């Protein structure tokens, strides 16, 4: 890290003379916070030293929330699709069982009353 430029401003605050120094610095990428603080301590001995930090909005937490919501929606959609498929399969099985019972009863020459009883028994057994 190196100091590129230093500007000093003088004024007064509540009747007390003040002096403010604005340092423009060049920082190599990847410098740790501790190194920056150490550098500042080595170059400024006043008790009023400090850093100006950006108030930039952090996008990463927002992105994480969006990803979590999208994943949750996809999981819910998959669960709904699976439930619908299971219900459709159960309904188709019941219909097939009823048709098989009716056809078998008709082939055996049973009357309409016997077919109705066979359908009722088949529908109860599939539940």
Coordinates of C-alpha atoms in Angstrom, one line a residue, residues 29-105:
X29 CA -5.7 -6.4 -4.2
X30 CA -6.0 -8.9 -1.4
X31 CA -4.6 -6.7 1.4
X32 CA -6.0 -7.8 4.7
X33 CA -7.9 -5.5 7.0
X34 CA -5.3 -6.1 9.7
X35 CA -2.5 -4.9 7.3
X36 CA -4.5 -1.8 6.4
X37 CA -5.0 -1.0 10.1
X38 CA -1.3 -1.5 10.8
X39 CA -0.4 0.8 7.9
X40 CA -2.7 3.5 9.2
X41 CA -1.2 3.1 12.7
X42 CA 2.3 3.5 11.3
X43 CA 1.4 6.7 9.4
X44 CA -1.0 8.6 11.6
X45 CA -0.5 9.0 15.4
X46 CA -3.6 11.1 16.2
X47 CA -6.4 9.6 18.2
X48 CA -8.9 10.7 15.6
X49 CA -7.7 8.4 12.8
X50 CA -10.1 6.1 11.0
X51 CA -11.4 4.7 7.8
X52 CA -14.3 5.7 5.5
X53 CA -16.2 2.6 4.5
X54 CA -18.5 2.2 1.6
X55 CA -22.2 1.9 2.2
X56 CA -22.6 -0.3 -0.9
X57 CA -25.5 -2.7 -0.7
X58 CA -24.4 -6.3 -0.3
X59 CA -26.0 -8.4 -3.0
X60 CA -24.9 -11.9 -1.8
X61 CA -27.5 -12.3 1.0
X62 CA -30.2 -11.3 -1.4
X63 CA -29.0 -13.8 -3.9
X64 CA -29.0 -16.5 -1.3
X65 CA -32.6 -15.8 -0.3
X66 CA -33.7 -15.9 -4.0
X67 CA -32.0 -19.2 -4.5
X68 CA -33.5 -20.7 -1.4
X69 CA -37.0 -19.5 -2.4
X70 CA -36.6 -20.9 -5.9
X71 CA -35.5 -24.3 -4.6
X72 CA -38.4 -24.4 -2.1
X73 CA -40.9 -23.6 -4.9
X74 CA -39.4 -26.4 -7.1
X75 CA -39.6 -28.9 -4.2
X76 CA -43.3 -28.0 -3.6
X77 CA -44.1 -28.3 -7.3
X78 CA -42.3 -31.7 -7.5
X79 CA -44.3 -32.9 -4.4
X80 CA -47.6 -31.8 -5.9
X81 CA -46.8 -33.5 -9.2
X82 CA -46.0 -36.8 -7.4
X83 CA -49.2 -36.6 -5.4
X84 CA -51.2 -36.0 -8.6
X85 CA -49.6 -38.9 -10.3
X86 CA -50.2 -41.2 -7.4
X87 CA -53.9 -40.2 -7.3
X88 CA -54.3 -40.8 -11.1
X89 CA -52.6 -44.2 -10.8
X90 CA -55.0 -45.2 -8.0
X91 CA -58.1 -44.1 -9.9
X92 CA -56.9 -46.0 -13.0
X93 CA -56.3 -49.1 -11.0
X94 CA -59.8 -48.9 -9.4
X95 CA -61.4 -48.5 -12.9
X96 CA -59.4 -51.4 -14.3
X97 CA -60.5 -53.6 -11.4
X98 CA -64.1 -52.7 -11.8
X99 CA -64.0 -53.3 -15.5
X100 CA -62.3 -56.7 -15.0
X101 CA -64.9 -57.7 -12.4
X102 CA -67.8 -56.6 -14.6
X103 CA -66.4 -58.4 -17.7
X104 CA -65.7 -61.6 -15.6
X105 CA -69.2 -61.5 -14.1

